[in-house]
Every structure is written in C-alpha cells, then in structure tokens.
Short mmCIF file of C-alpha atoms in Angstrom, two decimals:
data_model
loop_
_atom_site.label_atom_id
_atom_site.label_comp_id
_atom_site.label_asym_id
_atom_site.label_seq_id
_atom_site.Cartn_x
_atom_site.Cartn_y
_atom_site.Cartn_z
CA MET A 14 110.81 -280.06 61.46
CA VAL A 15 113.78 -280.86 63.76
CA THR A 16 114.68 -284.37 63.49
CA ALA A 17 115.81 -286.49 66.74
CA ALA A 18 119.46 -286.35 65.67
CA GLU A 19 119.53 -282.65 65.26
CA GLY A 20 117.85 -282.25 68.55
CA ASP A 21 120.50 -284.38 70.32
CA GLN A 22 123.18 -282.18 68.65
CA ASP A 23 121.69 -279.17 69.61
CA TRP A 24 121.41 -280.52 73.25
CA LEU A 25 125.08 -281.57 73.09
CA SER A 26 126.18 -278.26 71.75
CA SER A 27 124.50 -276.62 74.73
CA VAL A 28 126.05 -278.96 77.36
CA ARG A 29 129.43 -279.34 75.89
CA PRO A 30 130.92 -276.09 77.00
CA TYR A 31 130.31 -277.07 80.65
CA PHE A 32 132.95 -279.78 80.18
CA GLU A 33 135.61 -277.68 78.77
CA LYS A 34 139.03 -277.09 80.64
CA ALA A 35 138.38 -273.52 81.80
CA PRO A 36 134.88 -273.93 82.95
CA LEU A 37 135.76 -277.06 84.75
CA ALA A 38 138.50 -275.07 86.55
CA ALA A 39 135.93 -272.26 87.32
CA LEU A 40 134.07 -275.00 89.09
CA ALA A 41 136.83 -276.00 91.36
CA LEU A 42 137.58 -272.40 92.03
CA GLY A 43 134.02 -271.85 93.12
CA ILE A 44 134.20 -274.92 95.52
CA SER A 45 137.23 -273.35 97.31
CA SER A 46 135.68 -269.92 97.36
CA GLY A 47 132.51 -271.05 98.93
CA PHE A 48 134.00 -273.11 101.92
CA PRO A 49 135.46 -270.35 104.10
CA TYR A 50 132.19 -268.54 104.00
CA ALA A 51 130.62 -271.67 105.55
CA MET A 52 133.37 -272.07 108.11
CA ILE A 53 132.44 -268.57 109.77
CA GLY A 54 128.79 -268.79 109.00
CA ALA A 55 126.19 -271.54 109.97
CA THR A 56 128.91 -274.06 110.92
CA LEU A 57 130.41 -271.72 113.47
CA THR A 58 126.92 -270.87 114.62
CA SER A 59 126.28 -274.55 115.25
CA ARG A 60 129.56 -275.07 116.98
CA LEU A 61 129.19 -272.03 119.32
CA ALA A 62 125.70 -273.16 120.17
CA GLN A 63 126.72 -276.61 120.99
CA ASP A 64 129.46 -275.17 123.30
CA GLY A 65 126.94 -273.34 125.14
CA ILE A 66 127.71 -269.73 124.09
CA ASP A 67 124.76 -267.40 124.48
CA LYS A 68 122.68 -266.36 121.59
CA LYS A 69 123.75 -262.69 121.63
CA THR A 70 127.52 -263.47 121.40
CA VAL A 71 126.66 -266.09 118.60
CA THR A 72 124.94 -263.68 116.32
CA ALA A 73 127.59 -260.99 117.05
CA PHE A 74 130.01 -263.34 115.04
CA SER A 75 128.27 -262.30 111.83
CA LEU A 76 130.50 -259.22 112.02
CA ALA A 77 133.29 -261.46 110.59
CA PHE A 78 131.59 -261.22 107.35
CA LEU A 79 132.24 -257.52 107.18
CA VAL A 80 135.79 -258.35 106.05
CA TYR A 81 134.61 -259.68 102.76
CA ASN A 82 133.23 -256.07 102.03
CA LEU A 83 136.53 -254.41 102.78
CA LYS A 84 138.53 -256.53 100.30
CA PRO A 85 138.99 -253.69 97.73
CA PHE A 86 141.38 -252.08 100.11
CA TRP A 87 144.00 -254.68 99.64
CA ALA A 88 143.18 -256.25 96.24
CA TRP A 89 145.79 -254.13 94.52
CA LEU A 90 148.30 -256.36 96.26
CA VAL A 91 147.18 -259.38 94.07
CA ASP A 92 147.72 -257.36 91.05
CA GLY A 93 150.84 -255.37 91.85
CA VAL A 94 153.09 -257.35 94.22
CA ARG A 95 155.08 -260.10 92.77
CA LEU A 96 155.75 -263.01 95.32
CA PRO A 97 159.34 -264.10 95.99
CA LEU A 98 160.25 -267.72 95.02
CA ILE A 99 156.82 -269.02 94.06
CA GLY A 100 156.43 -265.91 91.96
CA ALA A 101 158.07 -267.85 89.11
CA LEU A 102 155.06 -269.90 88.70
CA GLY A 103 153.21 -266.52 87.55
CA GLN A 104 151.39 -263.72 89.33
CA ARG A 105 147.88 -265.51 89.54
CA VAL A 106 148.95 -269.12 90.44
CA SER A 107 151.60 -268.06 92.98
CA TRP A 108 148.86 -265.79 94.85
CA LEU A 109 146.42 -268.58 94.37
CA LEU A 110 148.83 -271.00 96.34
CA LEU A 111 149.63 -268.56 98.84
CA ALA A 112 145.88 -267.39 99.57
CA GLY A 113 144.85 -271.11 99.69
CA MET A 114 147.65 -271.92 102.21
CA LEU A 115 146.59 -268.88 104.39
CA VAL A 116 142.99 -270.10 104.32
CA MET A 117 143.89 -273.61 105.38
CA LEU A 118 146.11 -272.15 108.22
CA ALA A 119 143.41 -269.76 109.28
CA VAL A 120 140.83 -272.59 109.37
CA ALA A 121 143.19 -274.80 111.21
CA ASN A 122 143.58 -272.01 113.77
CA LEU A 123 139.98 -271.78 114.32
CA ALA A 124 139.92 -275.54 114.60
CA VAL A 125 142.19 -275.55 117.71
CA VAL A 126 140.62 -272.63 119.48
CA ASP A 127 138.32 -273.41 122.36
CA PRO A 128 135.24 -271.03 122.46
CA ARG A 129 134.42 -272.07 125.99
CA ALA A 130 138.03 -271.06 127.12
CA SER A 131 138.32 -267.84 125.17
CA ILE A 132 135.49 -266.22 123.02
CA GLU A 133 137.94 -263.47 122.15
CA ALA A 134 140.60 -265.81 120.54
CA THR A 135 137.66 -267.60 118.83
CA ALA A 136 136.44 -264.07 117.48
CA THR A 137 139.94 -263.39 116.34
CA ALA A 138 140.38 -266.72 114.71
CA ALA A 139 136.96 -266.13 112.75
CA ILE A 140 138.19 -262.79 111.48
CA LEU A 141 141.39 -264.28 110.27
CA VAL A 142 139.43 -266.79 108.24
CA GLY A 143 137.43 -263.93 106.84
CA LEU A 144 140.51 -262.16 105.79
CA ALA A 145 142.19 -265.15 104.20
CA GLY A 146 138.96 -266.12 102.64
CA ALA A 147 138.32 -262.62 101.24
CA THR A 148 141.98 -262.70 99.81
CA PHE A 149 141.36 -266.07 98.23
CA ASP A 150 138.06 -264.59 96.68
CA ILE A 151 140.09 -261.70 95.36
CA VAL A 152 142.55 -264.14 93.59
CA ILE A 153 139.92 -266.64 92.49
CA ASP A 154 137.89 -264.06 90.80
CA ALA A 155 140.68 -262.61 89.01
CA TYR A 156 142.02 -266.08 87.89
CA ARG A 157 138.47 -267.20 86.75
CA ILE A 158 138.02 -264.16 84.47
CA GLU A 159 141.47 -264.48 82.93
CA ILE A 160 141.36 -268.19 82.08
CA LEU A 161 137.90 -267.91 80.43
CA SER A 162 137.54 -266.91 76.86
CA PRO A 163 134.89 -264.27 76.03
CA GLU A 164 132.38 -267.00 74.91
CA GLN A 165 132.98 -268.81 78.00
CA LEU A 166 132.29 -266.15 80.39
CA GLY A 167 128.61 -267.10 81.01
CA VAL A 168 129.26 -270.87 81.29
CA GLY A 169 132.20 -270.12 83.47
CA SER A 170 130.40 -267.82 85.77
CA GLY A 171 127.63 -270.54 86.08
CA MET A 172 130.08 -273.14 86.98
CA SER A 173 131.77 -270.92 89.55
CA GLN A 174 128.29 -270.38 91.05
CA TYR A 175 127.61 -274.26 90.99
CA GLY A 176 131.05 -274.56 92.81
CA TRP A 177 130.25 -271.99 95.43
CA ARG A 178 127.03 -273.73 96.41
CA ILE A 179 128.97 -277.18 96.60
CA GLY A 180 131.74 -275.82 98.60
CA SER A 181 129.59 -273.77 101.00
CA ALA A 182 126.98 -276.55 101.47
CA GLY A 183 129.51 -279.47 101.31
CA ALA A 184 131.91 -277.99 103.83
CA GLY A 185 128.87 -277.24 106.15
CA ALA A 186 127.50 -280.78 105.79
CA VAL A 187 130.95 -282.46 106.30
CA ALA A 188 131.68 -280.35 109.36
CA LEU A 189 128.39 -281.39 111.01
CA VAL A 190 128.77 -285.10 110.25
CA VAL A 191 132.38 -285.03 111.33
CA ALA A 192 131.85 -283.03 114.47
CA ALA A 193 129.20 -285.43 115.76
CA ARG A 194 131.67 -288.22 115.63
CA LEU A 195 135.16 -286.89 115.98
CA GLY A 196 134.59 -283.43 117.46
CA TRP A 197 134.73 -279.86 115.99
CA THR A 198 138.60 -279.59 115.91
CA ASN A 199 138.72 -282.59 113.53
CA ALA A 200 135.78 -281.38 111.64
CA TYR A 201 137.57 -277.97 110.91
CA LEU A 202 140.82 -279.59 110.12
CA LEU A 203 139.26 -281.95 107.47
CA CYS A 204 137.29 -279.07 105.89
CA ALA A 205 140.64 -277.01 105.38
CA ALA A 206 141.14 -279.49 102.50
CA PHE A 207 138.37 -277.61 100.55
CA ALA A 208 140.90 -275.11 99.59
CA LEU A 209 142.78 -277.63 97.45
CA PRO A 210 140.48 -277.82 94.42
CA ALA A 211 141.33 -274.16 93.47
CA MET A 212 145.10 -274.62 94.20
CA LEU A 213 145.15 -277.82 92.08
CA ALA A 214 143.29 -275.94 89.26
CA GLY A 215 145.83 -273.33 89.17
CA LEU A 216 148.72 -275.83 88.96
CA ILE A 217 146.95 -277.82 86.18
CA VAL A 218 145.71 -274.95 84.04
CA GLY A 219 148.67 -272.60 84.69
CA GLU A 220 149.11 -268.89 84.33
CA PRO A 221 146.66 -267.15 82.18
CA VAL A 222 148.03 -266.05 78.81
CA GLU A 223 146.82 -262.48 79.41
CA ARG A 224 148.49 -262.41 82.79
CA HIS A 225 152.02 -263.26 80.87
CA MET A 226 151.50 -260.42 78.56
CA VAL A 227 150.78 -257.96 81.21
CA ALA A 228 153.73 -259.17 83.31
CA ALA A 229 155.92 -258.53 80.30
CA LYS A 230 155.01 -254.87 80.29
CA GLN A 231 154.58 -254.07 83.96
CA SER A 232 157.27 -252.69 86.27
CA LEU A 233 157.44 -254.76 89.33
CA GLY A 234 158.04 -251.64 91.39
CA ALA A 235 154.97 -249.90 90.24
CA ILE A 236 153.04 -250.00 93.63
CA GLY A 237 151.41 -246.60 93.07
CA THR A 238 149.97 -247.71 89.86
CA ALA A 239 148.75 -250.89 91.33
CA ILE A 240 146.92 -248.69 94.00
CA ILE A 241 145.58 -245.87 91.62
CA GLY A 242 145.62 -247.54 88.49
CA PRO A 243 142.45 -249.40 88.61
CA PHE A 244 140.46 -246.34 89.33
CA VAL A 245 142.25 -244.30 86.67
CA GLN A 246 141.75 -246.90 84.02
CA PHE A 247 138.08 -247.52 84.87
CA PHE A 248 136.93 -244.06 84.73
CA SER A 249 138.92 -243.16 81.69
CA ARG A 250 136.47 -245.20 79.66
CA PRO A 251 133.36 -243.63 78.06
CA GLY A 252 130.39 -243.73 80.24
CA ALA A 253 132.13 -245.05 83.11
CA LEU A 254 130.06 -242.86 85.60
CA LEU A 255 126.86 -244.34 84.12
CA VAL A 256 128.33 -247.91 84.37
CA LEU A 257 129.12 -247.36 88.11
CA LEU A 258 125.64 -246.04 88.53
CA PHE A 259 124.07 -249.25 87.07
CA ILE A 260 126.62 -251.37 89.20
CA LEU A 261 125.29 -249.53 92.27
CA ILE A 262 121.58 -249.67 91.66
CA HIS A 263 120.93 -252.86 89.50
CA LYS A 264 120.04 -255.12 92.37
CA VAL A 265 118.56 -252.74 94.77
CA GLY A 266 115.01 -253.80 94.32
CA ASP A 267 115.82 -257.66 94.33
CA THR A 268 117.99 -257.08 97.63
CA LEU A 269 115.23 -255.19 99.22
CA ALA A 270 112.61 -258.01 98.49
CA ASN A 271 114.97 -260.96 99.34
CA LEU A 272 115.54 -260.16 102.98
CA THR A 273 111.74 -260.11 103.79
CA PHE A 274 110.69 -263.48 102.43
CA ARG A 275 110.96 -265.32 105.63
CA LEU A 276 109.00 -262.35 107.40
CA LEU A 277 106.25 -262.85 104.78
CA PHE A 278 106.15 -266.63 105.26
CA ASP A 279 105.84 -266.27 108.97
CA ASP A 280 103.11 -263.80 108.72
CA LEU A 281 101.11 -266.00 106.27
CA LYS A 282 101.43 -268.80 108.78
CA PHE A 283 103.60 -271.29 106.69
CA THR A 284 105.02 -273.99 108.88
CA ASN A 285 108.74 -274.69 109.24
CA ASP A 286 108.22 -277.89 107.13
CA GLU A 287 106.67 -276.05 104.31
CA ILE A 288 109.37 -273.27 104.35
CA ALA A 289 111.97 -276.05 104.40
CA PHE A 290 110.51 -277.92 101.44
CA TYR A 291 109.52 -274.84 99.28
CA ASP A 292 111.94 -272.24 99.99
CA VAL A 293 115.03 -274.28 100.55
CA TRP A 294 114.43 -277.52 98.33
CA ILE A 295 112.25 -275.94 95.52
CA GLY A 296 114.22 -272.76 95.62
CA PHE A 297 117.63 -274.49 95.44
CA ILE A 298 116.63 -276.73 92.46
CA ALA A 299 115.06 -273.84 90.68
CA TYR A 300 118.34 -271.82 91.24
CA LEU A 301 120.51 -274.53 89.78
CA VAL A 302 118.25 -274.69 86.72
CA GLY A 303 118.52 -271.02 86.42
CA ILE A 304 122.37 -271.08 86.36
CA PHE A 305 122.30 -273.71 83.66
CA VAL A 306 119.85 -271.76 81.49
CA GLY A 307 121.78 -268.45 82.30
CA GLY A 308 124.96 -270.00 80.75
CA ILE A 309 123.04 -271.12 77.65
CA LEU A 310 121.35 -267.68 77.10
CA TYR A 311 124.73 -265.85 77.47
CA ALA A 312 126.42 -268.22 75.05
CA ARG A 313 123.49 -267.99 72.48
CA LEU A 314 122.20 -264.34 72.79
CA GLY A 315 125.39 -262.64 73.90
CA MET A 316 126.06 -260.37 76.89
CA LYS A 317 123.57 -257.29 76.14
CA ARG A 318 120.53 -259.39 75.39
CA SER A 319 121.02 -261.99 78.09
CA VAL A 320 121.80 -259.50 80.94
CA PHE A 321 118.69 -257.40 79.77
CA ILE A 322 116.40 -260.34 79.90
CA SER A 323 117.69 -261.49 83.26
CA LEU A 324 117.03 -257.87 84.69
CA ILE A 325 113.59 -258.06 83.53
CA LEU A 326 112.91 -261.55 85.08
CA MET A 327 114.43 -260.52 88.37
CA MET A 328 112.28 -257.24 88.39
CA ILE A 329 109.13 -259.42 87.63
CA SER A 330 109.92 -261.95 90.07
CA ASN A 331 109.12 -259.39 92.93
CA LEU A 332 105.53 -259.23 91.67
CA SER A 333 105.21 -262.86 92.30
CA PHE A 334 105.47 -262.08 96.01
CA ALA A 335 103.07 -259.42 95.90
CA VAL A 336 100.50 -261.89 94.42
CA LEU A 337 101.43 -264.43 97.07
CA ALA A 338 100.93 -261.71 99.82
CA ALA A 339 97.46 -260.85 98.36
CA ALA A 340 96.45 -264.61 98.10
CA GLY A 341 97.54 -265.41 101.59
CA HIS A 342 98.51 -269.01 102.60
CA SER A 343 99.01 -271.19 99.49
CA ASN A 344 101.57 -273.85 98.87
CA ILE A 345 101.21 -273.68 95.19
CA GLY A 346 101.68 -269.84 95.30
CA MET A 347 104.66 -270.14 97.67
CA ALA A 348 106.22 -272.76 95.26
CA SER A 349 105.61 -270.64 92.22
CA ALA A 350 106.94 -267.44 93.78
CA ILE A 351 110.03 -269.02 95.30
CA GLY A 352 110.67 -271.12 92.04
CA PHE A 353 110.42 -268.18 89.74
CA GLU A 354 112.51 -265.85 91.95
CA ASN A 355 115.34 -268.45 92.32
CA PHE A 356 115.18 -269.42 88.54
CA ALA A 357 115.45 -265.63 87.71
CA SER A 358 118.30 -265.14 90.26
CA GLY A 359 120.17 -268.07 88.87
CA ILE A 360 120.02 -266.59 85.33
CA GLY A 361 120.91 -263.15 86.67
CA GLY A 362 123.82 -264.41 88.77
CA VAL A 363 125.38 -265.87 85.60
CA THR A 364 124.70 -263.11 83.17
CA VAL A 365 125.37 -260.08 85.34
CA VAL A 366 128.51 -261.60 86.89
CA ALA A 367 129.69 -262.33 83.31
CA TYR A 368 129.16 -258.76 82.37
CA PHE A 369 130.95 -257.59 85.41
CA SER A 370 133.81 -259.73 84.75
CA ALA A 371 134.05 -258.42 81.31
CA LEU A 372 134.37 -254.74 82.72
CA THR A 373 137.84 -255.62 84.20
CA ASN A 374 141.14 -254.66 82.55
CA ALA A 375 143.77 -257.34 82.32
CA ARG A 376 146.41 -255.36 84.32
CA PHE A 377 144.08 -254.67 87.21
CA THR A 378 141.59 -257.63 87.16
CA ALA A 379 141.76 -258.48 90.80
CA ALA A 380 141.40 -254.84 92.05
CA GLN A 381 138.59 -253.95 89.59
CA TYR A 382 136.53 -257.02 90.16
CA ALA A 383 136.94 -256.49 93.91
CA LEU A 384 135.75 -252.87 93.49
CA ILE A 385 132.77 -253.93 91.32
CA SER A 386 131.49 -256.75 93.37
CA ALA A 387 131.67 -254.69 96.61
CA ALA A 388 129.89 -251.63 94.87
CA ALA A 389 127.25 -254.27 93.40
CA SER A 390 126.25 -255.04 97.05
CA ILE A 391 126.81 -251.93 99.15
CA VAL A 392 123.67 -249.97 98.24
CA GLY A 393 121.26 -252.74 98.36
CA ARG A 394 122.58 -253.95 101.75
CA PHE A 395 122.38 -250.58 103.13
CA VAL A 396 118.89 -249.76 101.95
CA THR A 397 117.65 -253.07 102.96
CA GLY A 398 119.08 -253.12 106.36
CA THR A 399 117.73 -249.70 107.13
CA THR A 400 114.37 -249.38 105.51
CA ALA A 401 112.83 -252.92 104.60
CA GLY A 402 111.20 -253.59 107.90
CA ALA A 403 109.89 -250.08 108.32
CA LEU A 404 108.40 -250.00 104.68
CA ILE A 405 106.34 -253.44 105.35
CA GLU A 406 104.95 -251.81 108.66
CA ALA A 407 104.03 -248.66 106.86
CA MET A 408 102.53 -249.94 103.61
CA GLY A 409 102.02 -253.66 104.04
CA TYR A 410 103.42 -256.62 101.87
CA VAL A 411 101.51 -256.20 98.68
CA ASP A 412 102.42 -252.52 98.29
CA PHE A 413 106.02 -253.22 99.49
CA TYR A 414 106.65 -255.75 96.82
CA LEU A 415 105.04 -253.66 94.12
CA LEU A 416 107.60 -250.99 95.32
CA THR A 417 110.51 -253.14 95.07
CA THR A 418 109.42 -253.91 91.36
CA ILE A 419 109.34 -250.24 90.56
CA VAL A 420 112.74 -249.70 92.55
CA ALA A 421 114.05 -252.27 90.03
CA LEU A 422 113.05 -250.41 86.97
CA PRO A 423 115.66 -247.72 86.80
CA GLY A 424 118.42 -250.40 86.44
CA VAL A 425 116.56 -252.15 83.50
CA VAL A 426 116.04 -248.80 81.76
CA LEU A 427 119.54 -247.66 82.38
CA PHE A 428 121.08 -251.03 81.00
CA TRP A 429 118.66 -250.77 77.84
CA TRP A 430 119.87 -247.14 77.12
CA MET A 431 123.34 -248.05 77.54
CA SER A 432 123.07 -250.98 75.02
CA ARG A 433 121.22 -248.76 72.70
CA SER A 434 123.79 -246.02 72.91
CA GLY A 435 126.72 -248.32 72.57
CA LEU A 436 128.18 -247.66 76.03
CA ILE A 437 127.93 -251.30 76.99
CA ASP A 438 130.51 -252.28 74.14
CA GLN A 439 132.70 -249.44 75.05
CA SER A 440 132.87 -250.03 78.85
CA VAL A 441 134.13 -253.63 78.75
CA GLY A 442 137.83 -254.20 79.60
CA ASP A 443 140.13 -256.98 78.15
CA ALA A 444 140.85 -259.19 81.03
CA ALA A 445 138.87 -262.03 79.23
CA GLY A 446 140.14 -261.10 75.75
CA HIS A 447 137.54 -258.37 75.09
#
C-alpha cells in the first residue's frame, strides 16, 4: 500500500524535472520561437482585415509561412560559420543573439509599413519576418537539444512546446489588445520584445558543453563540411534509410485527419460556440495535459517505449472521429474525440520530438534537426493538401477516418521493428550526450 508521504514524493519526483535549469531555459526558448509565427499568422490577418485589405490578398499572405519549410537550405550556416566579435560568446549563444536581433528588426520593420499604402512592402516585410523567424528556430532547436541531458529530452521538449503555445498565443493577444488602444505599429513594436526570453536564456545558461568540445575539433574554414557533413554523417549510420522513412511517414495519417476536423464539425451542424468551446478550449487543455504526461512517460519509460505508446495513441485517436461521424451531432462525442486527439498529440509532440532531437549529431545539430523537422512535415502536408477533400467526397467521413487510421499503421509497425532490431539505439546521435 502506498502511503500519503510516498505518494507526495512520487508526485514531486515527476514535477521536479520541470523546474530544472535546462528545461526552464527550453520554456524561454519556446516562447521566443512561437511569437514570429503569430506575427505573420492570425495577427497579420486581423491587421490587414481591419485596414480594409480584400480577403483574397489577406489569405495570400499565408505563403510567408513557406519560408519555414525552406530553412534546411541555410541551417548549415548556424553550425559552420563563426560570427565575428560576438562569436567569442560561443557558436550557439552568438547565433542566438544575432537571430534574435534580426527577428526584432524584422518585426519592427513590419510594424512601420502601411498595408494601405503598399501591400508589396507589407508582403516583403512579412517574408523577412518569416526568414528571421525560421533562422531563430534553427538556432533555438539546436541550442535546446544541446543544453538538455538525455534524461531531460522529454521534459525539455514538453517545456519547449508549452513555451511555443505561450509565445504564439501571448503575442497574438498582446497585439490585439495594444492595437485597439495604441494602433498596430505600437502593437508590433511591443511584441518584438518576445524575442528576449531566448536571448536571455542563452546569456544565462551559456554555451553548451558539447558545443565547446566540437569547436575545439572543428576547422573554422570547413564550410564544405558544414554543407555536406550533416547528410554524410546521418546516412553513415546503420538503418539510416529506414529512420528517414519513419520520419517521412510517421505522421501522415494524423496530418491527413487533422485538416478535416472543421469540415466534419460544419457538416455535423455544430455551432461556432460549440466549436469554440470543445475544439479550442477543451482541445487546448487536453493538449497541455498531454504534453505534461508525455514528459513523464519519456522520463519513466525511456525513448523507445514512450514513442511507441504515443504512436499507437495518435493512430487510435483517428478512430474517435470515425465514431463521431457515425454518431452525428453530439457534444459529448465531440468533446471526447477532440480531447483524446489533443491528449495523444500532446504526448506524441513530446516523445517524438525528443526522439528526433536525439537523432542529431553534436557537430551538425542545427542542420540535421532542420532537415529532420522539414522531412517530418513535408509528406503529410503534400498528401493532405492534395487528397483529403477528394477522399471525403468519395468515401464519406466514417470510411475516411478509418483510412487515416490504417495509413498511420505502417509508421507504428516500422518503429516497433526498428526497436526490436536495435536500429533505434544505433541511429541516435550525440548532440544531447547520446
């Protein structure tokens, strides 16, 4: 029988890792990572709409997000180029400060342009925010991986996701409130301060130990190595092609299903109030709980078992929408489906991101993680964008969600087989001490 004191100790041991130095730094990094996305997302949409820009032009601004998918093309710079002067602070810290300053300048530039005077200048400013934000992400991801010890990867990934949600939602909320009182220029200028948490975290925590060791071995002029080295090093590992295949397919079923939820809700005649409460609020709370549970699972069960469990949960979550589609309009059904899906996504976001972080090599952390994160989304986005609507029209919602469950199965089976064969252990890098 577990005593009250033992139960308290068990609870404290689960919570304590979230208050360690490196995971708290990961929270700060996540906050700064999330805000540029908000500046060119919903916030810019609201600004353009309030300035009287037509809907067609407003929606075209979503193309600015494409910059984030292109970041592998310049991620090698963060690993291979030493900055003059501030480079003395260390490769990661100096790039963190530079990228943070670039984001602040880009957001300030977007603040002062007038969409009514020049929509072209506004589009250019939005793309510059995307470029600076994507570069900030490259450095932030690499720095997060390198400051976390192996046992902190799960908790650190969770804290980073908490931070991203705080940064994106917080910046969006601050912008709207300030804009209503002081105008959009002041709102954007104030939001530029959201870049500071990551920069301060870098100055407080300092250069990762692993990065000091790499710098001692690496020639500053080895640009060629910085460009091709990430690929050569990754594909020299046992089972690299299978690992890449898993990265490409692991989330296809989940991505395929996610884009269609609002279509389902609309066809089932849910009201905007019902969608706002169940999809937004219930889903958000369930996602936060899932992130917390994911960190605990990773710490207690280890990488392989926690990732495998999360893959199964994410696959099964698609079935809940098949049940909802069959049942019809049901608030309990909607709450259950959305709650379970977000809970599973929260767990998966922590464990899978931690695994992908563990795949990087200390010499090429920034470039390899940029490549992995881009590969993880490209297939799902392409398949979703080209086939989801047509599949629903052809087979109906119930069969569609059953199909997305089946599509997720190969990723689950592949990860199980890689775990059993030892390829998971052989594929990890050493960026976080592996």
